[in-house]
Each structure stands twice: as C-alpha cells, then as structure tokens.
C-alpha cells in the first residue's frame, strides 16, 4: 500500500507516465489553471520523470500562451475516481514555440491532430457553431504540405513540477503526502 514516501512518489510517476501514454487513463486530461484564474482541460502529452516536467500541446494564439509566456505559475489538477487519488501539482510553466521539444512534439503529432492549428485561433468569434477549421479540412486528414502553415500556430506548454500534493481517499482514513522540490513529507489530510 502507500506506507512510504518512496511508494507515493513511485505512484505519482507511474500515474503521470500512464496519463501521457494512455488516453483511457484518468490522468490523461487534467485541469490546468493559470495565474489569471483561468482553468481548462488539456491533454497530458509527456512526463519527464527525471526533470518532473509535464508537457502539453497548445495553440500559440491561445490567451493562456500570453498569460504564461517564458515563466509563470501554473497549477495542474489530476483526479482518478476509481483509485480515489487526487494529485495537485504546482510549478512554473513556460511556452516553447520553437526548439527541440516543440519540434519533436510537432513531429510526433498525427496529421489529424495537427490540423487543429490550421483554423481560427482560440476564441475567434463565429456566427454559428464552428470547429474553426477551414471547411475543406472538416473530417479530412490534411497532407503534410497542407499543414505547413499550421506549424506557426503550434507551441508546447511545459510545467516543471515544484510541488506535488498527493491525496488518497480511504474509508480507513485518508492519506496525504507532499513533495516540495523533490523532498517528501506526510501531512494531515
């Protein structure tokens, strides 16, 4: 069970790795909150266990990109109802538009995923319901050539986790642990 801080830290890392690789994982789509008190659901794309860094793909035109910029506080909330585990992460977020991490993230995305960056920017006003995509790409996978202009709108959000607050709900008594800059401690729920 969760009777050592090492076991909790391992549990966190395993859940984050699975969240990044398994779309059925409860940790795949956490809530992300920025310093401007805005929150949204995003897809966890990668977790670097050595650096305790989370990666999310984003549209470079999104308001959160301006709010985060090169460095800003970001909160990430994960919840697995089946396991009764909540994980709250706080850290420093940064947006990378170009560079090795953003370029690799772009390359690993499918053309269907990349097409999201061809359309109108997030929050663009419309006269009716819209995906924001150009009409010719509705339900159609664009070619690599079609996607060349989309790369300009793609960026990644990286969150370096500085604090992780792990909470296990149990009828026998809740258990809570915190990790601050990697150092763990038990705390009362």
Coordinates of C-alpha atoms in Angstrom, one line a residue, residues 13-136:
X13 CA 5.4 9.0 -11.5
X14 CA 3.6 5.8 -12.8
X15 CA 0.3 7.6 -13.0
X16 CA 1.8 10.6 -14.9
X17 CA 3.6 8.3 -17.3
X18 CA 0.5 6.3 -18.0
X19 CA -1.5 9.5 -18.3
X20 CA 0.8 10.7 -21.0
X21 CA 0.7 7.5 -23.0
X22 CA -2.8 6.1 -22.4
X23 CA -5.9 8.1 -23.4
X24 CA -8.1 5.9 -21.1
X25 CA -6.1 6.9 -18.0
X26 CA -7.8 9.2 -15.6
X27 CA -4.6 11.3 -15.6
X28 CA -4.7 11.9 -19.4
X29 CA -6.8 15.1 -19.3
X30 CA -6.1 17.2 -16.2
X31 CA -7.4 20.7 -15.4
X32 CA -4.7 23.4 -15.9
X33 CA -5.0 26.7 -14.1
X34 CA -3.0 29.8 -14.9
X35 CA -2.2 32.8 -12.8
X36 CA -5.0 34.8 -14.4
X37 CA -7.5 32.5 -12.6
X38 CA -8.5 30.7 -15.9
X39 CA -8.7 27.0 -16.0
X40 CA -9.1 24.5 -18.8
X41 CA -8.8 20.8 -19.5
X42 CA -5.7 19.8 -21.5
X43 CA -4.3 16.5 -22.8
X44 CA -1.1 15.4 -21.0
X45 CA 1.3 14.5 -23.8
X46 CA 4.5 13.7 -21.9
X47 CA 6.0 13.4 -18.4
X48 CA 9.8 13.6 -17.9
X49 CA 10.4 11.7 -14.6
X50 CA 14.0 12.9 -14.3
X51 CA 13.0 16.6 -14.5
X52 CA 9.5 16.3 -13.2
X53 CA 8.2 18.1 -16.2
X54 CA 4.8 17.8 -17.8
X55 CA 4.2 18.6 -21.5
X56 CA 1.0 19.8 -23.2
X57 CA 0.4 20.9 -26.8
X58 CA -1.2 24.2 -27.3
X59 CA -2.2 26.8 -29.9
X60 CA 0.3 29.6 -29.9
X61 CA -2.6 32.1 -30.3
X62 CA -4.4 31.0 -27.1
X63 CA -4.8 33.5 -24.3
X64 CA -3.0 31.1 -21.9
X65 CA 0.1 31.4 -24.0
X66 CA 0.3 35.2 -23.3
X67 CA -0.5 34.6 -19.6
X68 CA 2.3 32.0 -19.2
X69 CA 5.0 33.3 -21.5
X70 CA 8.5 32.3 -20.6
X71 CA 7.7 31.8 -16.9
X72 CA 4.5 31.9 -14.8
X73 CA 2.9 29.8 -12.0
X74 CA 0.7 27.0 -13.3
X75 CA -1.5 24.6 -11.3
X76 CA -2.4 21.1 -12.6
X77 CA -5.1 19.0 -11.1
X78 CA -5.5 15.3 -11.7
X79 CA -8.2 13.0 -10.2
X80 CA -8.6 9.3 -10.6
X81 CA -12.1 8.5 -9.2
X82 CA -11.6 4.7 -9.4
X83 CA -8.4 4.8 -7.4
X84 CA -9.6 7.6 -5.2
X85 CA -6.4 9.6 -5.8
X86 CA -6.1 13.3 -6.3
X87 CA -2.9 14.9 -7.4
X88 CA -2.4 18.7 -7.3
X89 CA 0.8 20.0 -8.9
X90 CA 2.1 23.5 -8.8
X91 CA 5.0 24.6 -10.8
X92 CA 6.5 27.0 -13.3
X93 CA 5.1 27.0 -16.8
X94 CA 6.7 28.1 -19.9
X95 CA 5.7 28.2 -23.5
X96 CA 8.1 26.9 -26.2
X97 CA 7.1 27.8 -29.7
X98 CA 10.2 26.5 -31.4
X99 CA 13.2 24.4 -30.4
X100 CA 13.9 20.7 -29.9
X101 CA 11.0 20.0 -27.6
X102 CA 8.3 21.8 -29.6
X103 CA 9.7 20.5 -32.9
X104 CA 9.7 16.9 -31.6
X105 CA 6.1 17.3 -30.3
X106 CA 5.0 18.6 -33.7
X107 CA 6.7 15.6 -35.4
X108 CA 5.0 13.1 -33.1
X109 CA 1.5 14.5 -33.7
X110 CA -0.7 12.9 -36.3
X111 CA -1.9 15.0 -39.2
X112 CA -5.4 14.9 -37.8
X113 CA -4.1 16.4 -34.6
X114 CA -2.0 19.0 -36.4
X115 CA -5.0 20.2 -38.5
X116 CA -6.4 21.9 -35.3
X117 CA -3.7 24.5 -35.8
X118 CA -4.9 25.4 -39.4
X119 CA -8.1 27.0 -38.2
X120 CA -9.1 30.2 -36.5
X121 CA -7.4 30.9 -33.2
X122 CA -8.9 30.0 -29.9
X123 CA -11.8 32.4 -29.0
X124 CA -12.4 33.6 -32.6
X125 CA -16.0 34.8 -32.9
X126 CA -18.3 33.0 -35.2
X127 CA -21.9 33.5 -36.5
X128 CA -22.7 29.8 -35.6
X129 CA -21.3 26.6 -34.2
X130 CA -17.8 26.0 -35.6
X131 CA -14.8 23.9 -35.2
X132 CA -12.8 26.8 -36.5
X133 CA -11.3 24.6 -39.2
X134 CA -11.2 25.6 -42.9
X135 CA -14.2 23.9 -44.4
X136 CA -12.1 21.7 -46.7

